[in-house]
Structure formats: C-alpha cells, structure tokens
Amino acid sequence: MGQTITVTVNGTAHTADVEPRTLLVHFLREQLTLTGTHIGCDTSTCGCCTVHLDGEPVLSCSVLAVQADGCAVRTVEGLSEGGELHPIQQAFHENHGLQCGFCTPGMMMTALGVIEQNPQASDDEIREALEGNLCRCTGYQNIVAAVRSAADQMARS
Amino acid sequence: MIPSTLEYTKASSIDEAIAAVQAGARPLAGGQSLMPMMRLRLAAPGAVVDLGGIAELVGVCEDGDEIAVGAMTTHRAVAADPLIGEHCRVVAQAASGVGSLVIRGRGTIGGSLAHADPHGDLPAAILAVGGAVIARGPGGERRIEIGDLITSYLTTSLADDEIITQVRLPKGNGRSAYAKFHRRAIDWSIVGVGVAIGADGVRAAATGVADRPVRLAGFEAAINGGASAEEAARAAGEGIDPTADLDGSTEYKRHLAGVLAAQAHQAAQG
Ligand SMILES: Cc1cc2nc3c(=O)[nH]c(=O)nc-3n(C[C@H](O)[C@H](O)[C@H](O)COP(=O)(O)OP(=O)(O)OC[C@H]3O[C@@H](n4cnc5c(N)ncnc54)[C@H](O)[C@@H]3O)c2cc1C
Ligand code: FES
Ligand code: FES
C-alpha cells in the first residue's frame, strides 16, 4: 500500500506515492532520477549516500522516504547554481579531492554540513567529521585539503 | 537491499506509540541500527512506529539525585550536554565515540539500550554509573536497572508492548571516563570500558567481552582494595570469558579489558 508524501528536493516540491519500505536514497535515485547520491554498502558504513535533511547531514540509506514527508532535502545536484560550481565542488576540483568519484557526493555533503555548522573547523575537526565517509582511492589527504580550502573560501565570501 | 514490506506510522505522543507497539509495530528511533538490519533482512517488522515526533522523549533535565535523559535524545546531544558532562562524564564520552558525526546526529540513547548490541558503548558506560531506564507499556511505568535490562545478544527484558521513555543517570559520577579500542574510526568497539569513581568506590563495566555489558569484578576488587592500576589491570580478566573471533583471542580481549580499564581509571581522576 502506498503513502503520499511531499518532499522539497533542492528547492522543488515533489509529491509522490511511495511504498513505506522505500529508503530515501532509493526514492531520490529511482523515483526522482537524482542519481548523484550513491549507494556503497548495505550497513550504513560508507557515507556515500549522505544528503541534507532539513539542513542536517543524514545517511539517506538509513531513513525511509516517508520519514522525509514535509521536509527539505538537499542533494549533490542542488549544489551548483546557474552553471557555477559551488565552492565545495570547486575546491574538490582544484585540490584533486577525487579520483573515481564514487565517494565524492557523500564527502561533499558531509563536509558542507560541517562547514555550515562550524565555519572555523580545524583540520582535525574536518578529519573527525569525515570519519563515516570511506574513500578507496585518494588516501584522504586531498579531500581534507579540499574541505579546508572550501571552508576558507566560504568564510571569505 | 530493500527492506521487506511494512506499514509506517509516526506517533505524536507516548500513548499513541504504545498503542501501535501493542498492535505489533516495532519502535523506530534513530534507525541507525534498525534500518541496516532491515536492509539486510535480519529484521523484517510488518509495521514500524516512528518515535521521532514525540517532543517529550527528547531532552535532558535534573530530577533529584538523577539526570533524566529522554530516550530519543541523540548521541550528539548527549555528548555535548553540560549536565551529563558534569555528573556522568563517562556517558558523554561514550556517546561522542559512537559511529560517525552523521550517525551521532540521528542515533539515540534509548535506541542503543533497546538494541542491546554486545559491542554497544552506551550500555557499558551507563552500567558503570549504575543507571536505569523507565519503560512504559499499556499497564503503566516501571524502572529497570541497566544490569537487568540487557539479558543477552540483542535481547532485553522489555515486554513486547513496552518502550523506553527515559534513561536515568545518577549524579556524583563526574569523575569517570570511557576508553575504547577499535581499528577504524567508524568501527564498533572491540572492547570498551567505562570507569566511574563514585562515593562507594570504583565501578568498571565493559562491552565486547560477553553477550551483554558486564562489570569487571576483578578490576574493581583490586583497585578498591588498594592495588595499583597496573595490578588491577591484570585482574580485570578474572571472571570474564570473551568469545574468540576475528577481532582477537579470548586472552587478547581479557588483556584489552585490563588495559582500557586502567586507561579509563587514569582519565577518570583528571
Ligand atoms: C556504521 C555504524 C557504526 C556504529 N558504531 C557504533 C559504536 O561504535 N558504538 C555504539 O554503541 N553504537 C554504534 N552504532 C549504533 C548506533 O549508534 C545506533 O544509534 C544505536 O545502536 C541504535 O539507536 P537508534 O536510535 O538508531 O535505534 P534504532 O535503530 O531506531 O532502533 C534499534 C532497536 O531498538 C528499538 N528501539 C529504539 N528505540 C526504542 C525505545 N525508545 N523503546 C523500545 N525500543 C526501542 C528498535 O525497535 C530497534 O529494535 C553504529 C551504527 C552504525 C550504522
Ligand atoms: S549507502 Fe553506505 S552509508 Fe548509506
Ligand atoms: S574517489 Fe574513489 S572512492 Fe573516493
């Protein structure tokens, strides 16, 4: 039996019929075809699926779509505006903060959550905040450098 | 994977939640353990009732000699709470080490206790201070001491139609600390130990060494009898028989319990 929900995703309200068992990540990827949010595990361990739910970073694989009814969701697709990269995207690009890119949407959404809540975050705080986001490629150094640079850039602007 | 078919309701009061649980629904708190279990089909509830809309289940306040913590208070809020930090630092420290920042923003103290994972950090920390929960069901409320709540792997003494509404933490445990060992930041504790120096002596409780959190009687007896922390650490393995697995042998885990108890005891004094 379906349940009707309305979720505002990246500023656009979507009303849809979902089965209660649908995970938020499946709703985003399959019903809204926003495939930027990735799925990397079955155990809520990898962080690839991180999105913002009413401004808070959450693992969209650990939230039911029906729980997001009436909420605002921001995904990686909502970062750039008018063709301009968001500072966090620009910083990942400039600092070579990605290789295969699989972890990148989750990394950026977690990092952005940290920067928004703690604009003065130290490198140690950035590392700690990213503890739930696994990357199999980069070795993390360039990711931390990218987040550092985005935080500084966002503090200036 | 996709969870199996279920019905979803969101309760707006404790009574509504209890009615749903009585009708067979499983409580859904932060979902940080239940959702992965549902994805793996280790759990397949036919219905869940979301406790996320019940305001009175969230928050921390003083109540006589105890701190009352709403069951739906998140790990992040527990870790940062000044009252818990002052009176039960070990609990705040355990909460600050759970999973990752994002997981701590959703996972709850009540969910951790009800889930009763044998590697959970909160149960051991709360056992170290001698805490309890308030459970409410159709017949009313009762108090369950932590030592009586968790009875085995993922098993509690809660009745099927009861939910945890509050966690009670006794004051006077400011001198306390939590130490855990794990390989990666996101991993669960292989072993974790909470130590509290209270008015009636030192209490130590460990996770990861049995099917439930347990007091480290050997360590407690030694340290309360005047032994050095090093001597007491050697006694920490008495009476515990951790299961050997990929994380390590029984002897290794006994040793780890002693090392962590001594570390937590040292940190508790500062
Ligand atoms: C990658 C990862 C790493 C983790 N690492 C750690 C760690 O290091 N240490 C640690 O301790 N935990 C860890 N956790 C577990 C996590 O912290 C959960 O928060 C916790 O185990 C369950 O809390 P929850 O609020 O998410 O409960 P849920 O997942 O919503 O529920 C868990 C269980 O408790 C029941 N329940 C929930 N609330 C109540 C209630 N009020 N009354 C009765 N029953 C209730 C549910 O029905 C369910 O059976 C980790 C989780 C993940 C995904
Ligand atoms: S898909 Fe791995 S944490 Fe959500
Ligand atoms: S860039 Fe490949 S997993 Fe991170």
JSON list of N, CA, C and O in Angstrom, two decimals, chain B residues 208-230:
[
{"chain": "B", "resi": 208, "resn": "GLY", "atom": "N", "xyz": [31.79, -5.82, 24.79]},
{"chain": "B", "resi": 208, "resn": "GLY", "atom": "CA", "xyz": [32.61, -6.61, 23.88]},
{"chain": "B", "resi": 208, "resn": "GLY", "atom": "C", "xyz": [33.26, -7.82, 24.52]},
{"chain": "B", "resi": 208, "resn": "GLY", "atom": "O", "xyz": [34.03, -8.53, 23.87]},
{"chain": "B", "resi": 209, "resn": "VAL", "atom": "N", "xyz": [32.97, -8.09, 25.78]},
{"chain": "B", "resi": 209, "resn": "VAL", "atom": "CA", "xyz": [33.61, -9.25, 26.43]},
{"chain": "B", "resi": 209, "resn": "VAL", "atom": "C", "xyz": [32.60, -10.33, 26.83]},
{"chain": "B", "resi": 209, "resn": "VAL", "atom": "O", "xyz": [32.99, -11.34, 27.41]},
{"chain": "B", "resi": 210, "resn": "ALA", "atom": "N", "xyz": [31.33, -10.10, 26.54]},
{"chain": "B", "resi": 210, "resn": "ALA", "atom": "CA", "xyz": [30.30, -11.08, 26.88]},
{"chain": "B", "resi": 210, "resn": "ALA", "atom": "C", "xyz": [29.09, -10.84, 25.99]},
{"chain": "B", "resi": 210, "resn": "ALA", "atom": "O", "xyz": [29.13, -9.98, 25.11]},
{"chain": "B", "resi": 211, "resn": "ASP", "atom": "N", "xyz": [28.01, -11.55, 26.24]},
{"chain": "B", "resi": 211, "resn": "ASP", "atom": "CA", "xyz": [26.81, -11.36, 25.43]},
{"chain": "B", "resi": 211, "resn": "ASP", "atom": "C", "xyz": [26.02, -10.11, 25.87]},
{"chain": "B", "resi": 211, "resn": "ASP", "atom": "O", "xyz": [24.99, -9.80, 25.32]},
{"chain": "B", "resi": 212, "resn": "ARG", "atom": "N", "xyz": [26.54, -9.44, 26.89]},
{"chain": "B", "resi": 212, "resn": "ARG", "atom": "CA", "xyz": [25.90, -8.23, 27.42]},
{"chain": "B", "resi": 212, "resn": "ARG", "atom": "C", "xyz": [26.98, -7.40, 28.11]},
{"chain": "B", "resi": 212, "resn": "ARG", "atom": "O", "xyz": [28.07, -7.91, 28.37]},
{"chain": "B", "resi": 213, "resn": "PRO", "atom": "N", "xyz": [26.70, -6.14, 28.46]},
{"chain": "B", "resi": 213, "resn": "PRO", "atom": "CA", "xyz": [27.72, -5.39, 29.21]},
{"chain": "B", "resi": 213, "resn": "PRO", "atom": "C", "xyz": [27.88, -6.00, 30.60]},
{"chain": "B", "resi": 213, "resn": "PRO", "atom": "O", "xyz": [26.90, -6.42, 31.21]},
{"chain": "B", "resi": 214, "resn": "VAL", "atom": "N", "xyz": [29.13, -6.08, 31.08]},
{"chain": "B", "resi": 214, "resn": "VAL", "atom": "CA", "xyz": [29.37, -6.69, 32.40]},
{"chain": "B", "resi": 214, "resn": "VAL", "atom": "C", "xyz": [30.30, -5.83, 33.24]},
{"chain": "B", "resi": 214, "resn": "VAL", "atom": "O", "xyz": [31.15, -5.12, 32.72]},
{"chain": "B", "resi": 215, "resn": "ARG", "atom": "N", "xyz": [30.11, -5.94, 34.56]},
{"chain": "B", "resi": 215, "resn": "ARG", "atom": "CA", "xyz": [31.05, -5.30, 35.49]},
{"chain": "B", "resi": 215, "resn": "ARG", "atom": "C", "xyz": [32.35, -6.09, 35.48]},
{"chain": "B", "resi": 215, "resn": "ARG", "atom": "O", "xyz": [32.34, -7.32, 35.39]},
{"chain": "B", "resi": 216, "resn": "LEU", "atom": "N", "xyz": [33.46, -5.38, 35.60]},
{"chain": "B", "resi": 216, "resn": "LEU", "atom": "CA", "xyz": [34.77, -6.04, 35.70]},
{"chain": "B", "resi": 216, "resn": "LEU", "atom": "C", "xyz": [35.09, -6.21, 37.19]},
{"chain": "B", "resi": 216, "resn": "LEU", "atom": "O", "xyz": [35.78, -5.39, 37.80]},
{"chain": "B", "resi": 217, "resn": "ALA", "atom": "N", "xyz": [34.57, -7.31, 37.76]},
{"chain": "B", "resi": 217, "resn": "ALA", "atom": "CA", "xyz": [34.66, -7.51, 39.20]},
{"chain": "B", "resi": 217, "resn": "ALA", "atom": "C", "xyz": [36.11, -7.63, 39.68]},
{"chain": "B", "resi": 217, "resn": "ALA", "atom": "O", "xyz": [36.46, -7.13, 40.75]},
{"chain": "B", "resi": 218, "resn": "GLY", "atom": "N", "xyz": [36.96, -8.28, 38.87]},
{"chain": "B", "resi": 218, "resn": "GLY", "atom": "CA", "xyz": [38.36, -8.45, 39.24]},
{"chain": "B", "resi": 218, "resn": "GLY", "atom": "C", "xyz": [39.06, -7.11, 39.37]},
{"chain": "B", "resi": 218, "resn": "GLY", "atom": "O", "xyz": [39.77, -6.83, 40.34]},
{"chain": "B", "resi": 219, "resn": "PHE", "atom": "N", "xyz": [38.86, -6.24, 38.39]},
{"chain": "B", "resi": 219, "resn": "PHE", "atom": "CA", "xyz": [39.47, -4.91, 38.41]},
{"chain": "B", "resi": 219, "resn": "PHE", "atom": "C", "xyz": [38.94, -4.10, 39.58]},
{"chain": "B", "resi": 219, "resn": "PHE", "atom": "O", "xyz": [39.71, -3.47, 40.33]},
{"chain": "B", "resi": 220, "resn": "GLU", "atom": "N", "xyz": [37.63, -4.12, 39.78]},
{"chain": "B", "resi": 220, "resn": "GLU", "atom": "CA", "xyz": [37.01, -3.35, 40.86]},
{"chain": "B", "resi": 220, "resn": "GLU", "atom": "C", "xyz": [37.56, -3.77, 42.22]},
{"chain": "B", "resi": 220, "resn": "GLU", "atom": "O", "xyz": [37.94, -2.94, 43.05]},
{"chain": "B", "resi": 221, "resn": "ALA", "atom": "N", "xyz": [37.60, -5.10, 42.45]},
{"chain": "B", "resi": 221, "resn": "ALA", "atom": "CA", "xyz": [38.04, -5.59, 43.76]},
{"chain": "B", "resi": 221, "resn": "ALA", "atom": "C", "xyz": [39.49, -5.18, 44.01]},
{"chain": "B", "resi": 221, "resn": "ALA", "atom": "O", "xyz": [39.85, -4.72, 45.11]},
{"chain": "B", "resi": 222, "resn": "ALA", "atom": "N", "xyz": [40.32, -5.30, 42.97]},
{"chain": "B", "resi": 222, "resn": "ALA", "atom": "CA", "xyz": [41.73, -4.98, 43.15]},
{"chain": "B", "resi": 222, "resn": "ALA", "atom": "C", "xyz": [41.93, -3.49, 43.43]},
{"chain": "B", "resi": 222, "resn": "ALA", "atom": "O", "xyz": [42.60, -3.11, 44.39]},
{"chain": "B", "resi": 223, "resn": "ILE", "atom": "N", "xyz": [41.29, -2.66, 42.61]},
{"chain": "B", "resi": 223, "resn": "ILE", "atom": "CA", "xyz": [41.54, -1.22, 42.76]},
{"chain": "B", "resi": 223, "resn": "ILE", "atom": "C", "xyz": [40.91, -0.70, 44.06]},
{"chain": "B", "resi": 223, "resn": "ILE", "atom": "O", "xyz": [41.50, 0.13, 44.75]},
{"chain": "B", "resi": 224, "resn": "ASN", "atom": "N", "xyz": [39.74, -1.22, 44.41]},
{"chain": "B", "resi": 224, "resn": "ASN", "atom": "CA", "xyz": [39.11, -0.77, 45.66]},
{"chain": "B", "resi": 224, "resn": "ASN", "atom": "C", "xyz": [39.87, -1.32, 46.87]},
{"chain": "B", "resi": 224, "resn": "ASN", "atom": "O", "xyz": [39.75, -0.78, 47.98]},
{"chain": "B", "resi": 225, "resn": "GLY", "atom": "N", "xyz": [40.65, -2.38, 46.67]},
{"chain": "B", "resi": 225, "resn": "GLY", "atom": "CA", "xyz": [41.47, -2.93, 47.75]},
{"chain": "B", "resi": 225, "resn": "GLY", "atom": "C", "xyz": [42.84, -2.29, 47.84]},
{"chain": "B", "resi": 225, "resn": "GLY", "atom": "O", "xyz": [43.68, -2.74, 48.61]},
{"chain": "B", "resi": 226, "resn": "GLY", "atom": "N", "xyz": [43.09, -1.28, 47.05]},
{"chain": "B", "resi": 226, "resn": "GLY", "atom": "CA", "xyz": [44.33, -0.54, 47.17]},
{"chain": "B", "resi": 226, "resn": "GLY", "atom": "C", "xyz": [45.41, -0.92, 46.18]},
{"chain": "B", "resi": 226, "resn": "GLY", "atom": "O", "xyz": [46.53, -0.41, 46.25]},
{"chain": "B", "resi": 227, "resn": "ALA", "atom": "N", "xyz": [45.11, -1.81, 45.24]},
{"chain": "B", "resi": 227, "resn": "ALA", "atom": "CA", "xyz": [46.11, -2.20, 44.24]},
{"chain": "B", "resi": 227, "resn": "ALA", "atom": "C", "xyz": [46.39, -1.03, 43.30]},
{"chain": "B", "resi": 227, "resn": "ALA", "atom": "O", "xyz": [45.56, -0.13, 43.14]},
{"chain": "B", "resi": 228, "resn": "SER", "atom": "N", "xyz": [47.55, -1.07, 42.66]},
{"chain": "B", "resi": 228, "resn": "SER", "atom": "CA", "xyz": [47.85, -0.06, 41.64]},
{"chain": "B", "resi": 228, "resn": "SER", "atom": "C", "xyz": [47.01, -0.38, 40.40]},
{"chain": "B", "resi": 228, "resn": "SER", "atom": "O", "xyz": [46.50, -1.49, 40.25]},
{"chain": "B", "resi": 229, "resn": "ALA", "atom": "N", "xyz": [46.90, 0.63, 39.52]},
{"chain": "B", "resi": 229, "resn": "ALA", "atom": "CA", "xyz": [46.10, 0.41, 38.30]},
{"chain": "B", "resi": 229, "resn": "ALA", "atom": "C", "xyz": [46.69, -0.73, 37.47]},
{"chain": "B", "resi": 229, "resn": "ALA", "atom": "O", "xyz": [45.97, -1.49, 36.85]},
{"chain": "B", "resi": 230, "resn": "GLU", "atom": "N", "xyz": [48.03, -0.83, 37.47]},
{"chain": "B", "resi": 230, "resn": "GLU", "atom": "CA", "xyz": [48.68, -1.90, 36.71]},
{"chain": "B", "resi": 230, "resn": "GLU", "atom": "C", "xyz": [48.31, -3.28, 37.24]},
{"chain": "B", "resi": 230, "resn": "GLU", "atom": "O", "xyz": [48.00, -4.19, 36.48]}
]
